[in-house]
Short mmCIF file of C-alpha atoms in Angstrom, two decimals:
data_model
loop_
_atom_site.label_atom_id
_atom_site.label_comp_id
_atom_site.label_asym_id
_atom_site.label_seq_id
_atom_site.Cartn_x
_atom_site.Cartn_y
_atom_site.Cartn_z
CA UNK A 1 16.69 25.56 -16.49
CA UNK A 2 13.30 23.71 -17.37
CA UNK A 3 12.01 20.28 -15.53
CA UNK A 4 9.67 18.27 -16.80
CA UNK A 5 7.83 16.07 -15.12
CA UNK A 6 4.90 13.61 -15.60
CA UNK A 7 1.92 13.41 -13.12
CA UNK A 8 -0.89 11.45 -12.89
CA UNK A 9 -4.90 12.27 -13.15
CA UNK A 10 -7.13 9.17 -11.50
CA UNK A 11 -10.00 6.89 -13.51
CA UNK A 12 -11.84 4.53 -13.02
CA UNK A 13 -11.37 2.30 -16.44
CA UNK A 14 -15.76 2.46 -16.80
CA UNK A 15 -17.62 3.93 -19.59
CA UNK A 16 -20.97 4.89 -19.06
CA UNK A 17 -23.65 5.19 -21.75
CA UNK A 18 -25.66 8.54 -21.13
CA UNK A 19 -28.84 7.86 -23.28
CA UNK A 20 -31.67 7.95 -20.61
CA UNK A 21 -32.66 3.84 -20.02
CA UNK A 22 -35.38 2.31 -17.71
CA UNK A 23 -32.40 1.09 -15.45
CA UNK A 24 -31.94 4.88 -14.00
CA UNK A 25 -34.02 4.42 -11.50
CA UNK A 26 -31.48 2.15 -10.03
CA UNK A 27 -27.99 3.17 -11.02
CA UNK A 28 -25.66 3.82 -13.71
CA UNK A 29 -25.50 1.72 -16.33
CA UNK A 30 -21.87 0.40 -16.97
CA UNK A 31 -21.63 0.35 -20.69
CA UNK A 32 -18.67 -1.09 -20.67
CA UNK A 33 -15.33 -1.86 -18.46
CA UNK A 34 -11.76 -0.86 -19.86
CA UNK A 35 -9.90 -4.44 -20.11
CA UNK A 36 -7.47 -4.78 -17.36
CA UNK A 37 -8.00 -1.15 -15.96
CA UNK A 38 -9.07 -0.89 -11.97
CA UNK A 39 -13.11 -1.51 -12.51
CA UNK A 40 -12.36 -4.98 -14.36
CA UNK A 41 -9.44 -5.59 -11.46
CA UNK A 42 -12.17 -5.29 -8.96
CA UNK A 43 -14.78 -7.29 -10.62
CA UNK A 44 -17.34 -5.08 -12.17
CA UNK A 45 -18.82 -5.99 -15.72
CA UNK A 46 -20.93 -4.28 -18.05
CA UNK A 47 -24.44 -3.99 -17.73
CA UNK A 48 -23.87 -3.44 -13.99
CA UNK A 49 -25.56 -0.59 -12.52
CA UNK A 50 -23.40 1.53 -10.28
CA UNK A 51 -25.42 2.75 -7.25
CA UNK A 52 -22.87 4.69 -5.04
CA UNK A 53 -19.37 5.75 -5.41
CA UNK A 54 -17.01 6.65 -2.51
CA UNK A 55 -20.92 6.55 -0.21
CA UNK A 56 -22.08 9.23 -2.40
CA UNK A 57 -25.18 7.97 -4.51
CA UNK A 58 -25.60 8.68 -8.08
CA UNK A 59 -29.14 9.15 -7.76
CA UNK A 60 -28.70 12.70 -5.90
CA UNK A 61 -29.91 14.87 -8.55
CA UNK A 62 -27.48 17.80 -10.17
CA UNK A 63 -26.79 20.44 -8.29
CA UNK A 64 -29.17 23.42 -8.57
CA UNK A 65 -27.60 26.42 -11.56
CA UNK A 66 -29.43 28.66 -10.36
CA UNK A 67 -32.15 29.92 -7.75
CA UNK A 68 -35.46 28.79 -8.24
CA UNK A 69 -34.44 27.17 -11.43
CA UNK A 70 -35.08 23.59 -13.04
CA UNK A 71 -32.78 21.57 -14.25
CA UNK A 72 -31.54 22.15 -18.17
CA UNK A 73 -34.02 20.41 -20.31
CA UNK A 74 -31.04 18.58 -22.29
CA UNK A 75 -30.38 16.74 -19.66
CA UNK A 76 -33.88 14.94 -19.38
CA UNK A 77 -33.06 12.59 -22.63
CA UNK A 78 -29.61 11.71 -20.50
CA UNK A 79 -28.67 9.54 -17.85
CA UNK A 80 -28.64 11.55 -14.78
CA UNK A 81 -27.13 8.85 -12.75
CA UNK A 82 -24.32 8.65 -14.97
CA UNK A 83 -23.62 12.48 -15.39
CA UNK A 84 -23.53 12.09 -11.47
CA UNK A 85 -20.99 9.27 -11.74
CA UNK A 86 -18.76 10.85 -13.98
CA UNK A 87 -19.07 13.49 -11.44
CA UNK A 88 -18.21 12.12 -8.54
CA UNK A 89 -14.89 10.26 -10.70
CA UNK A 90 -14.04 13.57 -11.41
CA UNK A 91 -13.11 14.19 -7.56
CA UNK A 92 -10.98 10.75 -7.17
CA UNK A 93 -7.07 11.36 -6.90
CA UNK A 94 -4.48 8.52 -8.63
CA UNK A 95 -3.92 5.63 -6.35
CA UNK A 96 -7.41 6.27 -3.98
CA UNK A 97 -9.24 3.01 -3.06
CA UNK A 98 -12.91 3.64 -3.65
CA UNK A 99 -15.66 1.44 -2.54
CA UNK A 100 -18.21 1.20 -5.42
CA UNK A 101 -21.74 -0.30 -5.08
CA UNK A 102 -23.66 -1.77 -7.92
CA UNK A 103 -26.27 -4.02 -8.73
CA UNK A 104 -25.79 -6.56 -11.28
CA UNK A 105 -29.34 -8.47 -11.76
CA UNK A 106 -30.81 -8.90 -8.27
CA UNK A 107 -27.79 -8.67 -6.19
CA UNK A 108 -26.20 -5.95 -4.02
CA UNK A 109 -22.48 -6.27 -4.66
CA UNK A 110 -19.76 -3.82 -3.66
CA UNK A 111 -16.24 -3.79 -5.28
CA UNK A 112 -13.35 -1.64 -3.72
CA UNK A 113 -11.64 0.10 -6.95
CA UNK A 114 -7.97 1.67 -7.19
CA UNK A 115 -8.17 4.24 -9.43
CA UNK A 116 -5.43 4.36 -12.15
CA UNK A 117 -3.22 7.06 -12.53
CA UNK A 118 -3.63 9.05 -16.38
CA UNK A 119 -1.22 10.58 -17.54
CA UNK A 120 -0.39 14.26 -17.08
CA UNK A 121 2.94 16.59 -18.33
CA UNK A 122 4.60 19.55 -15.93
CA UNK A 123 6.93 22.12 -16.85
CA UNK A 124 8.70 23.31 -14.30
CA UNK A 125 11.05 26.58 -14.72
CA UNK A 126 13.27 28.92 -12.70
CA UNK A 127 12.46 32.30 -11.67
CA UNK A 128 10.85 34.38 -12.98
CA UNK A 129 8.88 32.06 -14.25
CA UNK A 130 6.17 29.79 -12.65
CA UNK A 131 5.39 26.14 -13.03
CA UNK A 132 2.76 24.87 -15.71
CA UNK A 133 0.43 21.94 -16.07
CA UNK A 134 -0.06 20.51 -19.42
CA UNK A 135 -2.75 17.69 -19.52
CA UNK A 136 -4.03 15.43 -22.04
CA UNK A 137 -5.83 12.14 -22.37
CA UNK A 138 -4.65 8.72 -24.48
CA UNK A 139 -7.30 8.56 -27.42
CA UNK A 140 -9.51 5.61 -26.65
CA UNK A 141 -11.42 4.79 -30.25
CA UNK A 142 -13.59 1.79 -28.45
CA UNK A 143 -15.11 4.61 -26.65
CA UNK A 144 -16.88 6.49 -29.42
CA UNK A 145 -20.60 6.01 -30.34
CA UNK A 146 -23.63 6.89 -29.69
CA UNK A 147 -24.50 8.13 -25.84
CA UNK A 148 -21.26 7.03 -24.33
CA UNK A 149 -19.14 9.82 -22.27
CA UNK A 150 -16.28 10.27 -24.04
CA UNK A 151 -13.55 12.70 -23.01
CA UNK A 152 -12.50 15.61 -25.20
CA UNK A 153 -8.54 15.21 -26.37
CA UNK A 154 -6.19 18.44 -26.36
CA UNK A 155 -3.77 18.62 -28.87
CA UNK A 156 0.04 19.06 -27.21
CA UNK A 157 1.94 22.10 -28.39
CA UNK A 158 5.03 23.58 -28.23
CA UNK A 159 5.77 24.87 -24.21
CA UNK A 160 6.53 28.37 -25.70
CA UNK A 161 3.20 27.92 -27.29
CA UNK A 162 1.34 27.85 -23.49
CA UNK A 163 3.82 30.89 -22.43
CA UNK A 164 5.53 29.31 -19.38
CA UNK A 165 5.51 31.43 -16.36
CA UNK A 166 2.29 33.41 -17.48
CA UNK A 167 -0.73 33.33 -15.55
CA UNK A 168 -3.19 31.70 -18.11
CA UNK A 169 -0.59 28.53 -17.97
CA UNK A 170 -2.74 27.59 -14.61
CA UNK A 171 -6.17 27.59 -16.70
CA UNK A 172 -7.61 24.78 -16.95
CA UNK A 173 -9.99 24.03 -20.30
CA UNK A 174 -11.79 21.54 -22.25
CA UNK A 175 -14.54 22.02 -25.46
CA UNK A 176 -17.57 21.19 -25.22
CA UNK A 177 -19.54 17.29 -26.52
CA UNK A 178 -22.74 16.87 -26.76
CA UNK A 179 -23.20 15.08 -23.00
CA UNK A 180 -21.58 17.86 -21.22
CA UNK A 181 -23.05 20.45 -23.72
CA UNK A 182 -26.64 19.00 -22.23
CA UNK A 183 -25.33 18.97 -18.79
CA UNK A 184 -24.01 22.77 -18.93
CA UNK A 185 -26.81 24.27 -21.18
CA UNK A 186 -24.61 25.15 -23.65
CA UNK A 187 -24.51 23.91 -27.26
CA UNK A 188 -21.16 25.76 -27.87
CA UNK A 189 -18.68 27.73 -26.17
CA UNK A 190 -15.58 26.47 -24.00
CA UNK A 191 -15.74 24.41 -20.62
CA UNK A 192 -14.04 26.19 -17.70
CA UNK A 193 -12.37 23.44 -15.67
CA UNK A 194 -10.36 25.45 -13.13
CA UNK A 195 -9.30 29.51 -13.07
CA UNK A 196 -7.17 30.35 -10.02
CA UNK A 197 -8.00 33.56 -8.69
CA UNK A 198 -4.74 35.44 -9.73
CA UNK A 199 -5.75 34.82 -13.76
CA UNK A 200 -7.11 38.28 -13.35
CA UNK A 201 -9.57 36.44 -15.79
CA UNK A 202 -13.18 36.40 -13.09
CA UNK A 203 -13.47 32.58 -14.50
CA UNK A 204 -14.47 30.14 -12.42
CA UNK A 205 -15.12 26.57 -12.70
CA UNK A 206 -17.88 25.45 -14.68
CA UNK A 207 -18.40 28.06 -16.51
CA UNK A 208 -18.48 27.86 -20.06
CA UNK A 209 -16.98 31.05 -21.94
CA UNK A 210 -18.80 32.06 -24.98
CA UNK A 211 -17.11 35.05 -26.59
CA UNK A 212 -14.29 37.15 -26.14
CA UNK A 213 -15.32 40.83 -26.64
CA UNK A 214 -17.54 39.09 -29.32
CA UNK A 215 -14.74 36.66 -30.51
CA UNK A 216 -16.06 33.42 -30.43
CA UNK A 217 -13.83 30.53 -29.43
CA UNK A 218 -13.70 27.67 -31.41
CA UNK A 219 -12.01 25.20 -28.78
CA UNK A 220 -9.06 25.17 -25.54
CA UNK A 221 -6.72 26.23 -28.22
CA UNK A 222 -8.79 29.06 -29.73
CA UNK A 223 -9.44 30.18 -26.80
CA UNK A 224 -5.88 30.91 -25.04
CA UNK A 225 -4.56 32.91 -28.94
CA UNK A 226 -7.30 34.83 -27.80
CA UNK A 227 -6.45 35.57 -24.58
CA UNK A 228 -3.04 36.07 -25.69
CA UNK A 229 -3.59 38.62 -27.59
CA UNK A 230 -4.24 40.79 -24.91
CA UNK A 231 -1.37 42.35 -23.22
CA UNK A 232 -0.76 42.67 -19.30
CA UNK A 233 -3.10 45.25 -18.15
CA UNK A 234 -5.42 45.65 -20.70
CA UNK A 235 -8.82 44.99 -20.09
CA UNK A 236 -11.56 42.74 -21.99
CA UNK A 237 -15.36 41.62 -21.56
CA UNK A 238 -16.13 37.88 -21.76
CA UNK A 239 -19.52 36.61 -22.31
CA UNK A 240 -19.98 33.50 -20.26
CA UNK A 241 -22.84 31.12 -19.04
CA UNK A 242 -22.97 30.52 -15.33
CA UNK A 243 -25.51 28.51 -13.81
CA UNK A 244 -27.55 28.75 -17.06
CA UNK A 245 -27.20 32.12 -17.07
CA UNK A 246 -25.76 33.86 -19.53
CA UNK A 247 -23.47 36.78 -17.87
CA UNK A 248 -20.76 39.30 -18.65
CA UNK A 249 -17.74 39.16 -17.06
CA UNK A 250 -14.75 42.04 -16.87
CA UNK A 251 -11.43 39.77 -17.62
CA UNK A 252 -7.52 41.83 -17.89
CA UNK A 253 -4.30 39.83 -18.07
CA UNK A 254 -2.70 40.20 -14.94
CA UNK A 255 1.24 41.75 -14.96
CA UNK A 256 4.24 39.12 -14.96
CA UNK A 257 5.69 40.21 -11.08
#
């Protein structure tokens, strides 16, 4: 017996252009508010320039990759401030009231936003197998063009097409665009989102897997026929970049218990 449930995944309802602008010395710019979604319930426009989120500010620069190491030079023709925004989103749950400050011309304003719930698919099976997260995004076409952060789609497949009950069902992926390629220091590769421990796989989040004993993956998609291809046990090297370092990892398919 299969369930199948839907979840939700929070946002805000804000895109944010990330072409470096004289504003980001301030905030964020707002490039735009989804019509009826929680920022335009709670008042905010664009051209407003988001300064914190949650108390956190978006002017708190990246964290560090690595040791002694400067930040990617990509991301110096983008919008730090709004690379941190979409960061600090990133951590909201469905439903969470969120105080957001802004400045829109010379005032201080502060707006409390409840995020909106986006919609996510689970599969949920008997033993032996183990449940699944499927996740996707509702194509947005307004949100395409130039600079503006605009969330990579994955395509839905078949369930027996994710192998229900394996281990890489729990993996977490996304490709690459252009803002997050400048943000990672990657111009190609796959996005790491989340890899619980028990993949066997030595991901972790953020890092952005390159090849596949020297197999290149062309997207999410790509990248699991890949790693399906494998069987349980056998044992595989995975060139990754972590922290703007470029690494090798040891990966092997954990066996079904």
């Amino acid at each position: 017996l299969m369930r199948i449930m839907m979840n939700r995944r929070a946002r805000l309802g804000i895109k944010v252009n990330l072409q470096a602008r004289g504003t980001d010395s301030v905030g964020a710019y707002v490039d735009a508010v989804t019509p009826g979604g929680p920022a335009a319930r709670a008042g905010l426009r664009s051209g407003d320039l988001i300064t914190t989120v949650g108390g956190q500010p978006v002017l708190q620069p990246p964290k560090p990759r690595g040791r002694g190491r400067e930040p990617d030079r990509g991301t110096s023709r983008q919008s730090l401030p709004g690379l941190r925004l979409i960061e600090l989103a990133a951590r909201l749950a469905p439903d969470d009231t969120v105080a957001v400050e802004f400045r829109r011309g010379k005032e201080r304003k502060t707006a409390a936003v409840v995020t909106q719930g986006e919609p996510e698919f689970a599969m949920e099976g008997g033993p032996p197998s183990r449940p699944f997260a499927l996740r996707f995004f509702r194509p947005d076409p307004s949100a395409a063009g130039p600079g503006q952060a605009v969330t990579d789609r994955f395509e839905i497949h078949s369930p027996g097409d994710f192998l229900p009950g394996s281990p890489l069902a729990d993996l977490e992926l996304t490709a690459l665009n252009p803002q997050l390629g400048a943000y990672f220091g990657a111009t190609d590769g796959v996005l790491v989102i989340r890899a619980p421990a028990e993949s066997g796989l030595s991901l972790q989040g953020g890092d952005i897997v390159l090849a596949i004993d020297g197999r290149k993956p062309a997207g999410p998609t790509h990248l699991l026929r890949i790693l399906r291809s494998y069987e349980p046990g056998e044992a595989f090297k995975i060139d990754v970049l972590r922290n703007h370092r470029r690494t090798a990892l040891t990966g092997k398919v954990p066996v079904r218990p």
